[in-house]
Each structure stands twice: as C-alpha cells, then as structure tokens.
Tab-separated table of N, CA and C in Angstrom:
chain	number	residue	atom	x	y	z
K	1	ILE	N	9.237	-14.596	7.742
K	1	ILE	CA	8.488	-15.836	7.783
K	1	ILE	C	7.059	-15.503	8.189
K	2	CYS	N	6.113	-15.832	7.329
K	2	CYS	CA	4.710	-15.536	7.610
K	2	CYS	C	3.902	-16.823	7.666
K	3	ARG	N	2.931	-16.829	8.545
K	3	ARG	CA	2.053	-17.986	8.696
K	3	ARG	C	0.802	-17.781	7.858
K	4	GLY	N	0.537	-18.715	6.980
K	4	GLY	CA	-0.642	-18.635	6.133
K	4	GLY	C	-1.939	-18.919	6.868
K	5	ASP	N	-1.850	-19.541	8.059
K	5	ASP	CA	-3.055	-19.883	8.809
K	5	ASP	C	-3.472	-18.781	9.793
K	6	VAL	N	-2.774	-17.642	9.761
K	6	VAL	CA	-3.099	-16.504	10.618
K	6	VAL	C	-3.555	-15.360	9.723
K	7	ILE	N	-4.664	-14.738	10.065
K	7	ILE	CA	-5.198	-13.636	9.266
K	7	ILE	C	-4.246	-12.449	9.335
K	8	ALA	N	-3.910	-11.900	8.179
K	8	ALA	CA	-2.999	-10.759	8.105
K	8	ALA	C	-3.614	-9.544	8.795
K	9	THR	N	-2.793	-8.831	9.568
K	9	THR	CA	-3.256	-7.617	10.249
K	9	THR	C	-2.981	-6.363	9.429
K	10	THR	N	-2.077	-6.459	8.448
K	10	THR	CA	-1.780	-5.332	7.549
K	10	THR	C	-1.731	-5.833	6.103
K	11	PRO	N	-2.874	-6.303	5.590
K	11	PRO	CA	-2.875	-6.832	4.217
K	11	PRO	C	-2.574	-5.730	3.200
K	12	ASP	N	-2.120	-6.141	2.022
K	12	ASP	CA	-1.810	-5.191	0.948
K	12	ASP	C	-2.969	-4.234	0.696
K	13	SER	N	-4.204	-4.727	0.854
K	13	SER	CA	-5.386	-3.903	0.573
K	13	SER	C	-5.552	-2.744	1.557
K	14	ASP	N	-4.803	-2.741	2.651
K	14	ASP	CA	-4.851	-1.633	3.620
K	14	ASP	C	-3.976	-0.457	3.190
K	15	PHE	N	-3.284	-0.573	2.060
K	15	PHE	CA	-2.308	0.433	1.655
K	15	PHE	C	-2.540	0.888	0.221
K	16	ILE	N	-2.263	2.154	-0.025
K	16	ILE	CA	-2.166	2.681	-1.380
K	16	ILE	C	-0.674	2.874	-1.640
K	17	VAL	N	-0.167	2.170	-2.632
K	17	VAL	CA	1.256	2.246	-2.964
K	17	VAL	C	1.464	3.367	-3.978
K	18	HIS	N	2.401	4.252	-3.692
K	18	HIS	CA	2.724	5.363	-4.584
K	18	HIS	C	4.039	5.064	-5.301
K	19	ASP	N	4.243	5.669	-6.462
K	19	ASP	CA	5.447	5.439	-7.264
K	19	ASP	C	6.710	6.046	-6.669
K	20	ASN	N	6.576	6.885	-5.648
K	20	ASN	CA	7.717	7.640	-5.129
K	20	ASN	C	8.375	7.020	-3.903
K	21	GLY	N	8.111	5.734	-3.631
K	21	GLY	CA	8.723	5.087	-2.475
K	21	GLY	C	7.968	5.310	-1.180
K	22	THR	N	6.694	5.685	-1.295
K	22	THR	CA	5.860	5.871	-0.116
K	22	THR	C	4.583	5.052	-0.253
K	23	VAL	N	3.905	4.844	0.871
K	23	VAL	CA	2.593	4.191	0.893
K	23	VAL	C	1.700	4.949	1.857
K	24	THR	N	0.404	4.945	1.572
K	24	THR	CA	-0.568	5.502	2.495
K	24	THR	C	-1.307	4.346	3.145
K	25	HIS	N	-1.321	4.361	4.464
K	25	HIS	CA	-2.010	3.339	5.247
K	25	HIS	C	-3.456	3.792	5.433
K	26	LEU	N	-4.381	3.118	4.785
K	26	LEU	CA	-5.779	3.532	4.813
K	26	LEU	C	-6.376	3.471	6.215
K	27	THR	N	-5.884	2.588	7.053
K	27	THR	CA	-6.401	2.433	8.410
K	27	THR	C	-6.131	3.667	9.264
K	28	THR	N	-4.947	4.252	9.104
K	28	THR	CA	-4.551	5.396	9.937
K	28	THR	C	-4.513	6.715	9.173
K	29	GLY	N	-4.453	6.655	7.853
K	29	GLY	CA	-4.301	7.858	7.044
K	29	GLY	C	-2.870	8.351	6.949
K	30	LEU	N	-1.946	7.658	7.603
K	30	LEU	CA	-0.539	8.064	7.562
K	30	LEU	C	0.116	7.653	6.258
K	31	THR	N	1.040	8.465	5.791
K	31	THR	CA	1.900	8.090	4.678
K	31	THR	C	3.238	7.684	5.274
K	32	TRP	N	3.753	6.573	4.818
K	32	TRP	CA	5.002	6.005	5.324
K	32	TRP	C	6.054	5.955	4.232
K	33	MET	N	7.291	6.122	4.615
K	33	MET	CA	8.397	5.804	3.715
K	33	MET	C	8.494	4.288	3.671
K	34	ARG	N	8.618	3.721	2.488
K	34	ARG	CA	8.690	2.270	2.370
K	34	ARG	C	10.027	1.730	2.875
K	35	CYS	N	11.057	2.548	2.853
K	35	CYS	CA	12.389	2.138	3.304
K	35	CYS	C	12.710	2.762	4.647
K	36	SER	N	13.577	2.102	5.369
K	36	SER	CA	14.131	2.659	6.609
K	36	SER	C	15.117	3.755	6.228
K	37	LEU	N	15.334	4.707	7.126
K	37	LEU	CA	16.365	5.718	6.857
K	37	LEU	C	17.705	5.013	6.665
K	38	GLY	N	18.413	5.421	5.646
K	38	GLY	CA	19.690	4.789	5.299
K	38	GLY	C	19.575	3.849	4.118
K	39	GLN	N	18.363	3.360	3.851
K	39	GLN	CA	18.132	2.540	2.671
K	39	GLN	C	17.702	3.449	1.529
K	40	ASN	N	17.775	2.913	0.318
K	40	ASN	CA	17.377	3.670	-0.873
K	40	ASN	C	16.274	2.934	-1.615
K	41	TRP	N	15.280	3.684	-2.066
K	41	TRP	CA	14.205	3.132	-2.885
K	41	TRP	C	14.691	3.094	-4.329
K	42	ASN	N	14.714	1.900	-4.942
K	42	ASN	CA	15.217	1.773	-6.310
K	42	ASN	C	14.096	1.626	-7.336
K	43	GLY	N	12.859	1.900	-6.927
K	43	GLY	CA	11.716	1.770	-7.829
K	43	GLY	C	10.937	0.497	-7.619
K	44	ASN	N	11.587	-0.505	-7.017
K	44	ASN	CA	10.934	-1.789	-6.751
K	44	ASN	C	11.104	-2.269	-5.320
K	45	ALA	N	12.186	-1.869	-4.693
K	45	ALA	CA	12.503	-2.374	-3.360
K	45	ALA	C	13.448	-1.404	-2.661
K	46	CYS	N	13.708	-1.707	-1.409
K	46	CYS	CA	14.659	-0.921	-0.620
K	46	CYS	C	16.007	-1.624	-0.686
K	47	SER	N	17.034	-0.865	-1.002
K	47	SER	CA	18.367	-1.451	-1.073
K	47	SER	C	19.249	-0.834	0.007
K	48	GLY	N	20.290	-1.541	0.335
K	48	GLY	CA	21.218	-1.056	1.348
K	48	GLY	C	20.770	-1.442	2.744
K	49	THR	N	21.494	-0.917	3.700
K	49	THR	CA	21.266	-1.215	5.107
K	49	THR	C	20.775	0.039	5.805
K	50	GLY	N	19.796	-0.112	6.657
K	50	GLY	CA	19.290	1.018	7.425
K	50	GLY	C	20.326	1.548	8.395
K	51	THR	N	20.255	2.834	8.654
K	51	THR	CA	21.151	3.496	9.596
K	51	THR	C	20.583	3.360	11.003
K	52	ILE	N	21.450	3.219	11.992
K	52	ILE	CA	20.992	3.185	13.374
K	52	ILE	C	21.273	4.520	14.038
K	53	TYR	N	20.362	4.921	14.915
K	53	TYR	CA	20.391	6.228	15.553
K	53	TYR	C	20.104	6.093	17.045
K	54	THR	N	20.650	7.012	17.844
K	54	THR	CA	20.135	7.191	19.192
K	54	THR	C	18.767	7.845	19.052
K	55	TRP	N	17.995	7.884	20.126
K	55	TRP	CA	16.658	8.469	20.048
K	55	TRP	C	16.721	9.943	19.667
K	56	GLN	N	17.616	10.698	20.305
K	56	GLN	CA	17.739	12.124	20.008
K	56	GLN	C	18.177	12.344	18.560
K	57	ASP	N	19.123	11.528	18.092
K	57	ASP	CA	19.569	11.635	16.699
K	57	ASP	C	18.445	11.272	15.726
K	58	ALA	N	17.590	10.315	16.113
K	58	ALA	CA	16.453	9.940	15.271
K	58	ALA	C	15.475	11.109	15.144
K	59	LEU	N	15.196	11.769	16.254
K	59	LEU	CA	14.308	12.939	16.211
K	59	LEU	C	14.900	14.033	15.331
K	60	GLN	N	16.206	14.259	15.454
K	60	GLN	CA	16.873	15.293	14.657
K	60	GLN	C	16.909	14.920	13.179
K	61	ALA	N	17.134	13.637	12.880
K	61	ALA	CA	17.171	13.191	11.482
K	61	ALA	C	15.822	13.410	10.806
K	62	ALA	N	14.748	13.241	11.561
K	62	ALA	CA	13.399	13.406	11.007
K	62	ALA	C	13.042	14.870	10.788
K	63	ASP	N	13.603	15.752	11.586
K	63	ASP	CA	13.250	17.171	11.537
K	63	ASP	C	13.640	17.787	10.190
K	64	GLY	N	12.626	18.134	9.402
K	64	GLY	CA	12.870	18.760	8.101
K	64	GLY	C	13.363	17.815	7.025
K	65	TYR	N	13.281	16.498	7.274
K	65	TYR	CA	13.767	15.515	6.303
K	65	TYR	C	13.024	15.686	4.977
K	66	GLN	N	13.748	15.709	3.891
K	66	GLN	CA	13.184	15.881	2.546
K	66	GLN	C	13.114	14.527	1.845
K	67	TYR	N	11.923	14.145	1.417
K	67	TYR	CA	11.771	12.893	0.679
K	67	TYR	C	10.470	12.951	-0.105
K	68	ALA	N	10.499	12.503	-1.338
K	68	ALA	CA	9.326	12.406	-2.207
K	68	ALA	C	8.569	13.734	-2.315
K	69	GLY	N	9.306	14.842	-2.242
K	69	GLY	CA	8.708	16.151	-2.387
K	69	GLY	C	8.089	16.722	-1.120
K	70	TYR	N	8.298	16.075	0.008
K	70	TYR	CA	7.731	16.540	1.278
K	70	TYR	C	8.835	16.776	2.300
K	71	SER	N	8.584	17.714	3.195
K	71	SER	CA	9.552	17.990	4.262
K	71	SER	C	8.903	17.911	5.645
K	72	ASP	N	7.711	17.296	5.716
K	72	ASP	CA	7.021	17.189	7.003
K	72	ASP	C	7.064	15.768	7.570
K	73	TRP	N	8.101	15.022	7.241
K	73	TRP	CA	8.293	13.678	7.780
K	73	TRP	C	8.608	13.777	9.259
K	74	ARG	N	8.213	12.752	9.996
K	74	ARG	CA	8.453	12.754	11.438
K	74	ARG	C	8.614	11.329	11.937
K	75	LEU	N	9.166	11.231	13.128
K	75	LEU	CA	9.241	9.953	13.811
K	75	LEU	C	7.826	9.629	14.312
K	76	PRO	N	7.290	8.465	13.977
K	76	PRO	CA	5.927	8.137	14.410
K	76	PRO	C	5.882	7.850	15.914
K	77	ASN	N	4.705	8.056	16.522
K	77	ASN	CA	4.574	7.673	17.927
K	77	ASN	C	4.435	6.153	18.017
K	78	LYS	N	4.450	5.622	19.222
K	78	LYS	CA	4.481	4.157	19.371
K	78	LYS	C	3.231	3.490	18.811
K	79	ASN	N	2.065	4.118	18.940
K	79	ASN	CA	0.835	3.525	18.406
K	79	ASN	C	0.834	3.518	16.880
K	80	GLU	N	1.339	4.596	16.292
K	80	GLU	CA	1.424	4.658	14.828
K	80	GLU	C	2.390	3.607	14.302
K	81	LEU	N	3.533	3.475	14.947
K	81	LEU	CA	4.519	2.492	14.499
K	81	LEU	C	3.987	1.071	14.678
K	82	GLU	N	3.294	0.840	15.770
K	82	GLU	CA	2.707	-0.481	16.004
K	82	GLU	C	1.646	-0.814	14.961
K	83	SER	N	1.017	0.211	14.366
K	83	SER	CA	-0.062	-0.029	13.391
K	83	SER	C	0.422	-0.718	12.121
K	84	ILE	N	1.726	-0.723	11.871
K	84	ILE	CA	2.238	-1.400	10.668
K	84	ILE	C	2.898	-2.742	10.991
K	85	VAL	N	2.791	-3.183	12.238
K	85	VAL	CA	3.267	-4.524	12.591
K	85	VAL	C	2.356	-5.546	11.925
K	86	GLU	N	2.943	-6.549	11.312
K	86	GLU	CA	2.180	-7.655	10.730
K	86	GLU	C	2.265	-8.838	11.699
K	87	ALA	N	1.149	-9.125	12.367
K	87	ALA	CA	1.114	-10.149	13.416
K	87	ALA	C	1.295	-11.568	12.900
K	88	SER	N	1.110	-11.791	11.614
K	88	SER	CA	1.262	-13.152	11.079
K	88	SER	C	2.703	-13.450	10.656
K	89	CYS	N	3.598	-12.479	10.819
K	89	CYS	CA	4.984	-12.642	10.370
K	89	CYS	C	5.976	-12.366	11.505
K	90	ILE	N	7.152	-12.973	11.384
K	90	ILE	CA	8.273	-12.657	12.261
K	90	ILE	C	9.531	-12.528	11.418
K	91	ASN	N	10.495	-11.831	11.944
K	91	ASN	CA	11.821	-11.679	11.314
K	91	ASN	C	11.798	-11.301	9.839
K	92	PRO	N	11.155	-10.242	9.412
K	92	PRO	CA	10.546	-9.168	10.186
K	92	PRO	C	9.036	-9.331	10.326
K	93	ALA	N	8.490	-8.690	11.339
K	93	ALA	CA	7.051	-8.703	11.609
K	93	ALA	C	6.412	-7.499	10.923
K	94	ILE	N	6.470	-7.518	9.585
K	94	ILE	CA	5.950	-6.413	8.782
K	94	ILE	C	5.539	-6.979	7.429
K	95	ASN	N	4.637	-6.308	6.746
K	95	ASN	CA	4.225	-6.719	5.403
K	95	ASN	C	5.390	-6.416	4.455
K	96	SER	N	6.083	-7.460	4.042
K	96	SER	CA	7.295	-7.290	3.230
K	96	SER	C	7.008	-6.888	1.790
K	97	THR	N	5.764	-7.005	1.346
K	97	THR	CA	5.408	-6.500	0.023
K	97	THR	C	5.337	-4.980	0.069
K	98	ILE	N	4.758	-4.462	1.124
K	98	ILE	CA	4.596	-3.019	1.282
K	98	ILE	C	5.894	-2.364	1.748
K	99	PHE	N	6.595	-3.021	2.656
K	99	PHE	CA	7.853	-2.502	3.216
K	99	PHE	C	8.976	-3.502	2.911
K	100	PRO	N	9.423	-3.546	1.647
K	100	PRO	CA	10.385	-4.569	1.234
K	100	PRO	C	11.762	-4.384	1.879
K	101	ASN	N	12.388	-5.507	2.152
K	101	ASN	CA	13.748	-5.547	2.704
K	101	ASN	C	13.883	-4.827	4.038
K	102	THR	N	12.802	-4.853	4.839
K	102	THR	CA	12.892	-4.316	6.198
K	102	THR	C	13.747	-5.264	7.021
K	103	GLN	N	14.722	-4.706	7.683
K	103	GLN	CA	15.593	-5.521	8.512
K	103	GLN	C	14.875	-5.842	9.826
K	104	PRO	N	14.999	-7.085	10.304
K	104	PRO	CA	14.368	-7.444	11.579
K	104	PRO	C	15.147	-6.801	12.725
K	105	PHE	N	14.724	-5.622	13.101
K	105	PHE	CA	15.457	-4.805	14.051
K	105	PHE	C	14.451	-4.018	14.875
K	106	THR	N	14.902	-3.306	15.858
K	106	THR	CA	14.054	-2.458	16.675
K	106	THR	C	14.076	-1.040	16.110
K	107	PHE	N	12.888	-0.419	16.004
K	107	PHE	CA	12.732	0.913	15.427
K	107	PHE	C	12.229	1.877	16.501
K	108	TRP	N	12.792	3.080	16.518
K	108	TRP	CA	12.381	4.104	17.465
K	108	TRP	C	10.991	4.644	17.148
K	109	SER	N	10.247	4.960	18.195
K	109	SER	CA	9.059	5.805	18.084
K	109	SER	C	9.430	7.153	18.683
K	110	SER	N	8.561	8.129	18.526
K	110	SER	CA	8.793	9.449	19.119
K	110	SER	C	8.335	9.509	20.572
K	111	SER	N	7.747	8.434	21.076
K	111	SER	CA	7.127	8.431	22.399
K	111	SER	C	8.125	8.139	23.518
K	112	PRO	N	8.334	9.114	24.398
K	112	PRO	CA	9.167	8.835	25.568
K	112	PRO	C	8.379	7.961	26.554
K	113	VAL	N	9.086	7.275	27.417
K	113	VAL	CA	8.445	6.456	28.437
K	113	VAL	C	8.157	7.357	29.642
K	114	ALA	N	6.895	7.515	29.984
K	114	ALA	CA	6.497	8.450	31.048
K	114	ALA	C	7.075	8.074	32.407
K	115	PHE	N	7.150	6.781	32.686
K	115	PHE	CA	7.583	6.349	34.013
K	115	PHE	C	9.094	6.155	34.126
K	116	TYR	N	9.810	6.345	33.032
K	116	TYR	CA	11.267	6.211	33.069
K	116	TYR	C	11.848	7.139	32.004
K	117	ALA	N	12.195	8.331	32.399
K	117	ALA	CA	12.553	9.402	31.468
K	117	ALA	C	13.760	9.099	30.590
K	118	ASP	N	14.603	8.150	30.975
K	118	ASP	CA	15.783	7.822	30.177
K	118	ASP	C	15.471	6.903	28.996
K	119	ASN	N	14.245	6.389	28.927
K	119	ASN	CA	13.889	5.436	27.875
K	119	ASN	C	12.837	6.007	26.933
K	120	ALA	N	12.732	5.404	25.756
K	120	ALA	CA	11.690	5.746	24.791
K	120	ALA	C	11.083	4.443	24.281
K	121	TRP	N	9.843	4.527	23.825
K	121	TRP	CA	9.163	3.345	23.280
K	121	TRP	C	9.693	3.033	21.889
K	122	ASP	N	9.813	1.758	21.621
K	122	ASP	CA	10.235	1.308	20.309
K	122	ASP	C	9.440	0.066	19.936
K	123	VAL	N	9.477	-0.258	18.654
K	123	VAL	CA	8.797	-1.454	18.164
K	123	VAL	C	9.860	-2.401	17.621
K	124	ASP	N	9.832	-3.605	18.149
K	124	ASP	CA	10.769	-4.646	17.723
K	124	ASP	C	10.143	-5.375	16.536
K	125	PHE	N	10.652	-5.122	15.351
K	125	PHE	CA	10.110	-5.755	14.152
K	125	PHE	C	10.662	-7.156	13.920
K	126	ARG	N	11.384	-7.701	14.894
K	126	ARG	CA	11.704	-9.134	14.830
K	126	ARG	C	10.453	-9.916	15.176
K	127	ARG	N	9.819	-9.526	16.277
K	127	ARG	CA	8.647	-10.239	16.787
K	127	ARG	C	7.360	-9.409	16.754
K	128	GLY	N	7.491	-8.097	16.538
K	128	GLY	CA	6.315	-7.241	16.470
K	128	GLY	C	5.855	-6.701	17.806
K	129	SER	N	6.739	-6.679	18.779
K	129	SER	CA	6.344	-6.220	20.111
K	129	SER	C	6.736	-4.763	20.339
K	130	VAL	N	5.934	-4.085	21.172
K	130	VAL	CA	6.235	-2.721	21.589
K	130	VAL	C	6.986	-2.827	22.910
K	131	VAL	N	8.154	-2.216	22.973
K	131	VAL	CA	9.005	-2.358	24.159
K	131	VAL	C	9.508	-0.995	24.621
K	132	SER	N	9.903	-0.944	25.872
K	132	SER	CA	10.468	0.289	26.429
K	132	SER	C	11.768	-0.005	27.165
K	133	ILE	N	12.468	-1.037	26.741
K	133	ILE	CA	13.644	-1.476	27.477
K	133	ILE	C	14.907	-0.705	27.124
K	134	PHE	N	14.858	0.090	26.071
K	134	PHE	CA	16.078	0.727	25.612
K	134	PHE	C	16.208	2.165	26.094
K	135	SER	N	17.385	2.471	26.583
K	135	SER	CA	17.753	3.835	26.914
K	135	SER	C	17.747	4.647	25.625
K	136	LYS	N	17.488	5.937	25.747
K	136	LYS	CA	17.498	6.815	24.580
K	136	LYS	C	18.865	6.878	23.920
K	137	SER	N	19.909	6.426	24.608
K	137	SER	CA	21.256	6.406	24.023
K	137	SER	C	21.516	5.135	23.222
K	138	HIS	N	20.602	4.150	23.330
K	138	HIS	CA	20.705	2.922	22.527
K	138	HIS	C	20.520	3.293	21.056
K	139	GLN	N	20.984	2.455	20.164
K	139	GLN	CA	20.839	2.741	18.731
K	139	GLN	C	19.843	1.791	18.088
K	140	ASN	N	18.823	2.374	17.477
K	140	ASN	CA	17.778	1.642	16.772
K	140	ASN	C	17.614	2.218	15.372
K	141	MET	N	16.807	1.543	14.562
K	141	MET	CA	16.527	2.026	13.212
K	141	MET	C	15.348	2.997	13.227
K	142	VAL	N	15.090	3.605	12.070
K	142	VAL	CA	14.061	4.640	11.945
K	142	VAL	C	13.286	4.451	10.649
K	143	ARG	N	11.951	4.557	10.752
K	143	ARG	CA	11.089	4.650	9.573
K	143	ARG	C	10.197	5.858	9.812
K	144	LEU	N	10.168	6.761	8.839
K	144	LEU	CA	9.438	8.017	9.009
K	144	LEU	C	8.029	7.935	8.438
K	145	ALA	N	7.166	8.766	8.999
K	145	ALA	CA	5.781	8.877	8.548
K	145	ALA	C	5.422	10.353	8.434
K	146	ARG	N	4.324	10.601	7.764
K	146	ARG	CA	3.777	11.957	7.731
K	146	ARG	C	2.260	11.838	7.869
K	147	SER	N	1.678	12.845	8.476
K	147	SER	CA	0.234	12.829	8.753
K	147	SER	C	-0.561	13.077	7.491
K	148	ALA	N	-1.822	12.661	7.534
K	148	ALA	CA	-2.717	12.877	6.398
K	148	ALA	C	-2.853	14.364	6.128
K	149	GLN	N	-2.909	14.699	4.860
K	149	GLN	CA	-2.995	16.115	4.464
K	149	GLN	C	-4.367	16.423	3.918
C-alpha cells in the first residue's frame, strides 16, 4: 500500500533494471537481487516464497552465492538495506516495481549490534524500520547485494 501524497524515497528512476533479475541502485552504486533468497526470477517478477534464515545461516548462504554470473553477492549492512526502504509504502515498504512480490517481512543485515552481541540489525519491510530486537537465532529473510565494480 503506497501513499500518492508522499514523495517516493526510492523512485524507479533511482534504479537501472537489468534483464538478469538484478537492479543497480544509482544512489548507492549497489547491485541488488530483485528477489529474496528462495524466490525465483521468472523474467517479469519474483515467484515463490522467500526462505528464512538465522543470521549465521544468512551469512553462510551469501558466501560464494552464484547468481546472474556473479559470485560476490553478500548480505548488505544495515545502512545499505535501509537505502531500499520505500517510505511512502507499507506492507511491504519497498518499491514493488523494482522488487516485485517482496514479502512484508524482516530481512537480515550483516551488521551485528555492538551493544548486544546476541543480536543483529535487520530491516522490517512491513513498516520500513531498522530494528535490533531479534536474536541472531531468530529467522528472517535475505536479499543479497554486491558492491559497485
């Protein structure tokens, strides 16, 4: 659900869409997988349901992950993940044209919480908030990114 009276924070014009199920975010230079891990890119949208992971399993799943001809995918840090939050939308709080069929769920970042070692930062794409309430043993979804080359 998006509000038309609120200026988009991640408009389509901020992204270069590639044919291989990835997008480049011009604001950050990061390339993102359009689908969550566990979903499949069918050429037009993401199908299926995203897989949920503990934080450690999310880091391991990203390590050496092969997609669209690249193997340098990684779990984004909390600031990078927050950069794709769409503030004018909720459930999910993301640009659904760029990231189709994103489930309104919490996604892991690679950032541990400095003041509480058992937790890691995550982004709740239901409302678009950055939170640190989950233990690393909690299960969240994953969207991978790769740095500008």
